[in-house]
PDB file of C-alpha atoms in Angstrom:
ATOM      1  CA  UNK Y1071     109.368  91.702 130.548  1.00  0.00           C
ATOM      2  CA  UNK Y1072     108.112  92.299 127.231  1.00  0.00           C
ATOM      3  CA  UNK Y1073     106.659  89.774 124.904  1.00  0.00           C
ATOM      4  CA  UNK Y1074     106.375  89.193 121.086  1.00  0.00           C
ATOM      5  CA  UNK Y1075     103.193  88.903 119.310  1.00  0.00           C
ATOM      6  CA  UNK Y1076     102.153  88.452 115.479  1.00  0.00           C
ATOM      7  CA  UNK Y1077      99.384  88.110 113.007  1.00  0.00           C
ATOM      8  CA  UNK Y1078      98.775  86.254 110.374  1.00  0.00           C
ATOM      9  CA  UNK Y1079      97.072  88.153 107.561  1.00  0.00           C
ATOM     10  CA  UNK Y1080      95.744  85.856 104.509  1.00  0.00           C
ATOM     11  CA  UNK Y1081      95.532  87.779 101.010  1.00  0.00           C
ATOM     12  CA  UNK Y1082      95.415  85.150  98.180  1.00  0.00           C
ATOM     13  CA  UNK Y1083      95.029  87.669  95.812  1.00  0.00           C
ATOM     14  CA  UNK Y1084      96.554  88.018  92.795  1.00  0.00           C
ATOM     15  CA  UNK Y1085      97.395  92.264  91.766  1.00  0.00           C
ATOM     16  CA  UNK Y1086      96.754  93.409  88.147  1.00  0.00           C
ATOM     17  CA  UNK Y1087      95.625  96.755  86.492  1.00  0.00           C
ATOM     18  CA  UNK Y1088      92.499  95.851  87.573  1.00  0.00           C
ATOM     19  CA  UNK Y1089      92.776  95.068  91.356  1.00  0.00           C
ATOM     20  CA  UNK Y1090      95.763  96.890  92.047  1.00  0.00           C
ATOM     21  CA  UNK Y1091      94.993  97.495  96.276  1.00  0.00           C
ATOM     22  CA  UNK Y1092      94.689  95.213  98.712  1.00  0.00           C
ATOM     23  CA  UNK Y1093      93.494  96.242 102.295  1.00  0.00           C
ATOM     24  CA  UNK Y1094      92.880  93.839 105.246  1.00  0.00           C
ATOM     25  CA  UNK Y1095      92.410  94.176 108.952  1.00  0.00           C
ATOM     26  CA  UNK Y1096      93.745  92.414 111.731  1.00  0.00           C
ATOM     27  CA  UNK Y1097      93.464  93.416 115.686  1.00  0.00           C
ATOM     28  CA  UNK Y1098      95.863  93.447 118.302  1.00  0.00           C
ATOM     29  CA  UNK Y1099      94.168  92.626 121.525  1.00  0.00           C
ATOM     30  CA  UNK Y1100      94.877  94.133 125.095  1.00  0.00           C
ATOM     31  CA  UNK Y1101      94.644  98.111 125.844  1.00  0.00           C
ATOM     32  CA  UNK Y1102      98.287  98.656 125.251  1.00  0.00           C
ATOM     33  CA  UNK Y1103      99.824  99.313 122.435  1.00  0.00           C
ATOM     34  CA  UNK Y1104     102.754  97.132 121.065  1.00  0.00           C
ATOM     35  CA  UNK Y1105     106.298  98.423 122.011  1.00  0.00           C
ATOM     36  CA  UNK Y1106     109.485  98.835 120.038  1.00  0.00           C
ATOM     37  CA  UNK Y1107     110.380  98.060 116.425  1.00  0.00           C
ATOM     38  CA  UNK Y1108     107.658  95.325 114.291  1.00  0.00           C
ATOM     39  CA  UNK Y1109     108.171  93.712 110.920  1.00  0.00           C
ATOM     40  CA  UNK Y1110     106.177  92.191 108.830  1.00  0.00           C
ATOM     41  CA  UNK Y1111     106.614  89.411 106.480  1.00  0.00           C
ATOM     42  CA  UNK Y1112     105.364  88.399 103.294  1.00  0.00           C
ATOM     43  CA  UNK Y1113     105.311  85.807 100.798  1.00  0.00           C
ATOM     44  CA  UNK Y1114     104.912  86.725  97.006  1.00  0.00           C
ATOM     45  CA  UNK Y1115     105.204  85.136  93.327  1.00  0.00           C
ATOM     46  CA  UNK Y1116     106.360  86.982  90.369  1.00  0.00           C
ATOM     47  CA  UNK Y1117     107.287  90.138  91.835  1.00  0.00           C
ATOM     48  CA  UNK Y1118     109.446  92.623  89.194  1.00  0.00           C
ATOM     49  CA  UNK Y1119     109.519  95.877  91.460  1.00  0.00           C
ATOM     50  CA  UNK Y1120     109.635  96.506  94.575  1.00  0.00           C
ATOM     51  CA  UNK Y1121     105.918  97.138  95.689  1.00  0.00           C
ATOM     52  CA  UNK Y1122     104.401  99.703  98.229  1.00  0.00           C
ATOM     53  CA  UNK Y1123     103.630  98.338 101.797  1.00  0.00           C
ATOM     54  CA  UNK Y1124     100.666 100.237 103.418  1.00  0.00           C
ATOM     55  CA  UNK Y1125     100.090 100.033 107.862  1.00  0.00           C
ATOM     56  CA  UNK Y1126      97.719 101.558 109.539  1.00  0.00           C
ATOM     57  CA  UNK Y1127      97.591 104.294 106.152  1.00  0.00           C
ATOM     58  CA  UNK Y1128     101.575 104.515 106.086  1.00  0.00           C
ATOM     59  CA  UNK Y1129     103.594 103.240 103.209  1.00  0.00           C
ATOM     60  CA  UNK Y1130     106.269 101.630 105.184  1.00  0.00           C
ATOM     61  CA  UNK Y1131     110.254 101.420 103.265  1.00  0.00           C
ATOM     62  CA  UNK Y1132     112.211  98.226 103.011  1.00  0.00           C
ATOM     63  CA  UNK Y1133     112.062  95.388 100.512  1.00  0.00           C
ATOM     64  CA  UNK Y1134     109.056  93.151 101.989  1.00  0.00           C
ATOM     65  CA  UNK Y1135     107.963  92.650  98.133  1.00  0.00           C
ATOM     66  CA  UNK Y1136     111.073  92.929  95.986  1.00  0.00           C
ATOM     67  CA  UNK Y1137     112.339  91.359  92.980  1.00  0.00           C
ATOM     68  CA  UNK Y1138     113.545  87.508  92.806  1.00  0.00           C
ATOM     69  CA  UNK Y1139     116.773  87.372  91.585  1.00  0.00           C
ATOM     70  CA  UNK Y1140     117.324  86.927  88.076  1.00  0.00           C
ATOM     71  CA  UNK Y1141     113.516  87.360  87.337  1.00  0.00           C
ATOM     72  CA  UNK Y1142     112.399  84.079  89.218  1.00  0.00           C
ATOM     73  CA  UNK Y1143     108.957  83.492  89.683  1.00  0.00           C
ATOM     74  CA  UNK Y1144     109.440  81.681  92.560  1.00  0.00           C
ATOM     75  CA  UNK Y1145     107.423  81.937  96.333  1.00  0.00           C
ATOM     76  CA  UNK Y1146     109.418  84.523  98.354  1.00  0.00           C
ATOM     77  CA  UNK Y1147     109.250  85.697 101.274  1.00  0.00           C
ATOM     78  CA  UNK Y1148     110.091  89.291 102.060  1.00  0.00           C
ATOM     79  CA  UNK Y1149     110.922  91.280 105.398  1.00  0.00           C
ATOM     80  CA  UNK Y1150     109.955  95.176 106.281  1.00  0.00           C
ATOM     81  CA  UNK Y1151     110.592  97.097 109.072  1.00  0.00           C
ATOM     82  CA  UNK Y1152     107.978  98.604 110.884  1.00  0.00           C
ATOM     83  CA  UNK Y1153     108.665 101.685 112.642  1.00  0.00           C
ATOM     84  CA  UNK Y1154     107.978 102.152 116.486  1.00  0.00           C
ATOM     85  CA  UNK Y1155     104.308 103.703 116.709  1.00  0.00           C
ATOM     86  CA  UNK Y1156     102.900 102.487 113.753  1.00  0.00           C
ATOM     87  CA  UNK Y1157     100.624  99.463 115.620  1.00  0.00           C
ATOM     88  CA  UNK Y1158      98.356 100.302 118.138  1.00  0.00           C
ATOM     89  CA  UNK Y1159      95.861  98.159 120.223  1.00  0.00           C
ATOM     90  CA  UNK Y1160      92.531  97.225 118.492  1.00  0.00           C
ATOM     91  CA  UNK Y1161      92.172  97.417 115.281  1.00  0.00           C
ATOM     92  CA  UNK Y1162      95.297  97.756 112.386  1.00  0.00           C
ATOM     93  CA  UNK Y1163      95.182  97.350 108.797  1.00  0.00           C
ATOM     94  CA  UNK Y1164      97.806  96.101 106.423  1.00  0.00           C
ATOM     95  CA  UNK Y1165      97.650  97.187 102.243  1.00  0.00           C
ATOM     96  CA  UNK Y1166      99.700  96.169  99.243  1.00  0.00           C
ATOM     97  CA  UNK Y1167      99.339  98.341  96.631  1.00  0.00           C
ATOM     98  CA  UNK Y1168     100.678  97.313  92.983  1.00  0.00           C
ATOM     99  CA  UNK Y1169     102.417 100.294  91.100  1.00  0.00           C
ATOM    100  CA  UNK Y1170     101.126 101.774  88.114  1.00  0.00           C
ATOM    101  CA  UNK Y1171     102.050 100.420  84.786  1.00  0.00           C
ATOM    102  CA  UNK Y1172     104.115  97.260  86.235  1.00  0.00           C
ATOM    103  CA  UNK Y1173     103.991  93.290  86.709  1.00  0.00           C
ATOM    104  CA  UNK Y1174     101.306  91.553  87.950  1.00  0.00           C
ATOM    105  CA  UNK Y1175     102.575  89.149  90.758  1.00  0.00           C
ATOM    106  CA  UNK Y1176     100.638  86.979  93.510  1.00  0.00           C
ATOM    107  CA  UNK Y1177     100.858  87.710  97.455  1.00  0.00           C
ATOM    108  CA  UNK Y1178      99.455  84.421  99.723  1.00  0.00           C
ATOM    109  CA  UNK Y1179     100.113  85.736 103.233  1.00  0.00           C
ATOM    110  CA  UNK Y1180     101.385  88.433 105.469  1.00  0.00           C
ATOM    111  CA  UNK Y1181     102.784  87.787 108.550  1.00  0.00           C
ATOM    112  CA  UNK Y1182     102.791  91.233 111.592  1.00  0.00           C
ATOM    113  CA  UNK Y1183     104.976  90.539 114.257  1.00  0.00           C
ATOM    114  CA  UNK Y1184     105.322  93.164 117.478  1.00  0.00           C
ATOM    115  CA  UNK Y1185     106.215  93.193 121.106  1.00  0.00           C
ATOM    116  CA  UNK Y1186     103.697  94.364 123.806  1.00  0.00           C
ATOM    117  CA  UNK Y1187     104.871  95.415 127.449  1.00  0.00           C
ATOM    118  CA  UNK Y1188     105.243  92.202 130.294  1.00  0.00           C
TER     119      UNK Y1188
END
């Protein structure tokens, strides 16, 4: 049987023109590699448009940093898929990069969840 696994990944950082990417690792232990689907979570302030997601190199789809409704500044928390493959065992790194020309906004945490085999 297969069980879940996850990461938490701090950032406290705060993206603007000037510090636009954010890169930070975080290992999966074992000599397996996770199984299945993973997701990731993260919790933002201030975010206008949606922002790029970056594992292991590859910007990742879904809507872990989009908008608050009605231009909110607000904590969020967002959800994006990961796809099957991405994670391996050892080391993994997890980016946020800000897009060119847009808001600044504020990311506190990100949180990788995956399943490894039983």
């Amino acid at each position: 049987m297969a069980r879940a696994d996850f990461n938490m990944v701090p950032f406290n950082h705060l993206f603007t023109p000037d510090f636009s990417l954010v890169t930070k690792n975080f290992p999966i232990e074992g000599n397996q590699a996770p199984i299945d689907d993973a997701y990731v979570l993260i919790q933002a302030q201030g975010v206008d448009r949606i922002q790029a997601i970056i594992i292991n190199g590859e910007t990742i789809g879904g809507s872990g940093l989009a908008p608050a409704p009605g231009g909110s500044e607000a904590w969020r928390i967002g959800f994006s898929h990961i796809r099957p493959g991405l994670l391996r065992s050892g080391n993994n790194s997890i980016g946020i990069q800000r897009a060119a020309g847009v808001d600044n906004f504020r990311v506190s945490w990100a949180i990788v969840h995956w399943r490894e085999p039983g």
